Amino acid sequence: TIRTSAGEHRASRAVVCAGAWVGRVLPGVVPNWVERQVQFWFRARRPEEFAPGRAPIFIRKRGGRDLYGFPTLDGQTVKVAAHHGGAKADPDRLDRQVHEADRERVSDFVRDSIRGLDPDPVRSKVCMYTNSPDGDFVIGAVPGHSRLTVLGGMSGHGFKFATVMGEIAADLATDGETRHPIEPFGPERFPTPD
């Protein structure tokens, strides 16, 4: 039985995929923490040099941090951001303001490492990463509740796996098993709190 503000719902199986709130929905099942992340878009001086098929998706270590980026998707700007290293955050009280320190870190990287981009961002967005203790997804039956499936700990990149995650969730909800090798991602790998 699932109780929501819209009423009560009954089902023989359920899937919980609550993103940054999974630890609140299933306390003690998916140990996780939420990390504040800021993404930036920089204007390309010659956008054709950053077009898909010409410019790669990249990740580079710099000063103990990973910075990543994508080819232009709008024909004008290139997305660049730090991967991890953000402050722990409460998903209900996320600081959505972009601070000078957020911008400076990524702008310095662009200035020093990516020729052809204006180092002053034209756009930014604050988002969240949801992290499990080992950095891997949490996929499978909730320990002690075989009819309840959890998909969590997917950081800021779970959406890239949406099609296969949807298939896995549907398999587990309808059949209780899946053909996909999800054993390494089971929630039982984490000790339950006392």
CSV table of N, CA and C in Angstrom, one decimal, residues 2 14 17 20 30 44 46 59 95 106 111 135 143 172 175 180 188:
chain,number,residue,atom,x,y,z
A,2,ILE,N,0.6,2.1,-0.9
A,2,ILE,CA,1.4,3.4,-1.0
A,2,ILE,C,0.4,4.5,-0.7
A,14,ALA,N,6.2,-2.8,-6.4
A,14,ALA,CA,6.4,-1.4,-6.6
A,14,ALA,C,7.9,-1.1,-6.9
A,17,CYS,N,12.1,4.9,-7.4
A,17,CYS,CA,13.2,5.6,-8.1
A,17,CYS,C,13.0,7.1,-7.8
A,20,ALA,N,17.4,12.0,-5.7
A,20,ALA,CA,18.1,12.5,-4.5
A,20,ALA,C,17.3,12.2,-3.2
A,30,VAL,N,19.2,2.5,1.2
A,30,VAL,CA,20.1,3.0,0.2
A,30,VAL,C,20.9,4.1,0.9
A,44,ALA,N,31.4,29.2,-27.9
A,44,ALA,CA,32.5,28.8,-28.8
A,44,ALA,C,32.7,29.9,-29.8
A,46,ARG,N,34.4,29.5,-32.6
A,46,ARG,CA,34.1,28.9,-33.9
A,46,ARG,C,33.3,27.6,-33.6
A,59,ILE,N,36.8,14.1,-20.4
A,59,ILE,CA,36.9,14.2,-19.0
A,59,ILE,C,38.4,14.3,-18.8
A,95,ASP,N,21.3,24.9,-2.5
A,95,ASP,CA,21.7,26.2,-2.8
A,95,ASP,C,21.8,26.3,-4.4
A,106,VAL,N,35.9,26.4,-12.9
A,106,VAL,CA,35.6,25.9,-14.3
A,106,VAL,C,36.1,26.9,-15.3
A,111,ARG,N,39.9,28.4,-19.6
A,111,ARG,CA,41.0,29.4,-20.1
A,111,ARG,C,42.3,28.7,-20.3
A,135,GLY,N,30.0,4.4,-5.1
A,135,GLY,CA,29.9,5.1,-6.4
A,135,GLY,C,29.1,4.4,-7.4
A,143,PRO,N,16.1,-5.4,0.6
A,143,PRO,CA,16.2,-6.5,1.6
A,143,PRO,C,15.0,-6.6,2.5
A,172,LEU,N,11.6,-6.5,-13.0
A,172,LEU,CA,11.6,-6.8,-11.6
A,172,LEU,C,10.2,-6.6,-11.0
A,175,ASP,N,8.0,-9.6,-13.2
A,175,ASP,CA,8.5,-11.0,-13.1
A,175,ASP,C,9.3,-11.3,-11.9
A,180,HIS,N,19.1,-8.9,-17.2
A,180,HIS,CA,20.3,-8.1,-17.1
A,180,HIS,C,21.1,-8.4,-15.9
A,188,GLU,N,21.6,-5.1,-1.1
A,188,GLU,CA,22.1,-6.0,0.1
A,188,GLU,C,23.6,-5.9,0.3
